[in-house]
Structures are given as structure tokens and as C-alpha cells.
XYZ file of C-alpha atoms in Angstrom:
137
model
C 92.300 150.687 76.682
C 93.916 149.860 80.053
C 95.889 146.627 80.410
C 94.339 146.211 83.825
C 91.822 143.349 84.208
C 89.226 142.282 86.762
C 89.528 138.837 88.065
C 86.019 137.400 88.292
C 84.761 134.291 90.030
C 81.104 133.192 89.811
C 80.417 130.540 92.527
C 77.366 128.513 93.531
C 77.050 126.126 96.360
C 78.122 123.306 94.128
C 80.988 124.671 92.058
C 82.898 127.496 90.453
C 80.819 128.332 87.347
C 83.380 130.692 85.905
C 86.775 132.178 86.714
C 88.633 134.451 84.408
C 90.280 137.832 83.920
C 87.883 140.230 82.184
C 87.753 143.793 80.953
C 84.153 144.661 82.023
C 81.341 143.267 84.136
C 77.614 144.150 83.939
C 75.055 142.774 86.406
C 71.435 143.246 87.541
C 71.290 144.340 91.200
C 68.124 144.533 93.251
C 68.242 148.380 92.772
C 68.992 148.270 88.990
C 71.695 147.364 86.525
C 75.326 148.366 87.015
C 78.670 148.057 85.354
C 82.207 147.622 86.788
C 85.475 148.463 85.139
C 89.033 147.892 86.410
C 89.976 150.160 89.401
C 86.243 150.704 90.294
C 85.605 151.872 93.842
C 85.073 148.826 96.315
C 81.512 147.795 95.819
C 78.969 145.255 97.157
C 75.465 144.569 95.829
C 72.645 142.160 96.307
C 71.921 140.655 92.958
C 68.440 140.129 91.319
C 67.530 137.233 89.206
C 69.031 138.302 85.804
C 71.843 138.142 83.279
C 75.452 139.033 84.065
C 77.594 140.021 81.008
C 81.415 139.834 80.850
C 83.545 141.547 78.199
C 86.934 140.273 77.260
C 88.751 141.927 74.305
C 85.345 143.020 72.942
C 83.809 139.596 73.140
C 80.712 139.177 75.355
C 79.832 136.198 77.528
C 76.393 135.936 79.397
C 75.488 134.215 82.562
C 72.043 133.442 84.087
C 72.432 134.437 87.709
C 69.726 133.523 90.077
C 70.138 136.042 92.862
C 72.995 136.285 95.245
C 75.707 138.893 96.044
C 78.511 140.582 94.143
C 81.591 141.840 95.949
C 84.241 143.971 94.163
C 87.534 145.140 95.684
C 91.160 145.589 94.347
C 90.099 144.424 90.826
C 88.655 141.149 92.163
C 84.992 140.385 91.745
C 83.232 137.474 93.258
C 79.600 136.575 92.574
C 78.016 134.249 95.114
C 74.794 132.870 93.730
C 72.084 130.229 94.519
C 72.331 129.197 90.879
C 74.384 130.418 87.913
C 74.735 129.006 84.359
C 76.966 129.959 81.553
C 74.787 130.947 78.491
C 77.063 128.648 76.349
C 75.843 125.747 78.389
C 72.102 126.484 78.072
C 70.065 124.793 75.364
C 68.209 127.743 73.763
C 65.333 125.541 72.518
C 64.734 124.084 75.905
C 65.052 127.497 77.642
C 62.623 129.052 75.248
C 60.091 126.224 75.711
C 60.324 126.519 79.531
C 59.899 130.263 79.350
C 56.799 129.986 77.150
C 55.293 127.237 79.327
C 55.723 129.483 82.455
C 54.397 132.564 80.691
C 51.289 130.623 79.592
C 50.727 129.195 83.077
C 51.209 132.414 85.070
C 47.658 133.521 84.627
C 46.049 130.238 85.577
C 44.016 129.693 88.806
C 46.583 127.023 89.794
C 49.502 129.498 89.511
C 47.623 132.133 91.477
C 47.730 129.930 94.524
C 51.496 130.400 94.798
C 52.121 133.414 92.668
C 55.415 134.381 94.392
C 56.976 131.026 93.471
C 55.499 131.110 89.857
C 56.901 134.633 89.376
C 60.319 133.472 90.623
C 60.295 130.421 88.328
C 59.287 132.733 85.384
C 62.175 135.196 86.280
C 64.643 132.290 86.370
C 63.360 130.891 82.979
C 63.674 134.438 81.382
C 67.232 134.784 82.756
C 68.357 131.450 81.288
C 66.573 132.289 77.989
C 68.250 135.736 77.632
C 71.660 134.355 78.573
C 71.332 131.569 75.994
C 69.867 133.907 73.314
C 72.531 136.579 73.797
C 75.319 134.054 73.681
C 74.288 132.796 70.292
C 74.243 136.281 68.803
């Protein structure tokens, strides 16, 4: 394996959620999932609500990323997101309960009144649940 690393920053409006040198990065773009290794061609992508995965020395970390944009150039990656959360910081029990509550609500007449907001809330809950669940494995 190469000694080269990717310097990654995950940034929200409030703070830098994560900053570290990593070996691999995997994200969910609006056109599908993708991965980046050191020396990748410069790249930019709009991000969907989903989970970003980093790999350092074979160890994975997971982040719930609530949309945004990724820019990669010269082994520097920046994720700018509305919200992002390290899976290590997410309470799995709370995330699971929120996901289940929203899944049960999505078919209700009340949810149908604003289905776009309900679907976004459910996607956010699923991302948080997946990041927390994967982090514990």
C-alpha cells in the first residue's frame, strides 16, 4: 500500500466535524456511491443524504452526512455539509428509535401533507442509524 494519504476535512456551518489523514474515502453522491484513493483525479460531487466511510490502516469510521458537496484535489478532500455527525457520537438506541418512529409515521395521512419533508427526515434518521450501527461493528 502507498504511503500517500488523503487529508480530509468534514465541515458544517458550526464546526469542523472531522479532520485527519486517511487512506480511503467512500461517499454517497446524488448520482450514486463513489470511492476516492490517494492521487485520484480532481473531483467534485454533490452529496446525497447518506453515510461517508473513511479507512485508516484498515480501520473504518462512519459519518452521517446530510447532503452537501465534496471537493477533492491534490490529495485534499473537503466535505461541506448542512449537517454531519461522527458515528461514534451517535447513540445507536436513540437513532434506532427515531428511524422506527419515522418509518411508522411515513404512511400516515398527517405525513402525506408534507411528504417531501417527511422523506428527508427519514433519510436523515436512516443515515444516522447506519453510521452509528456500522461504527459499533
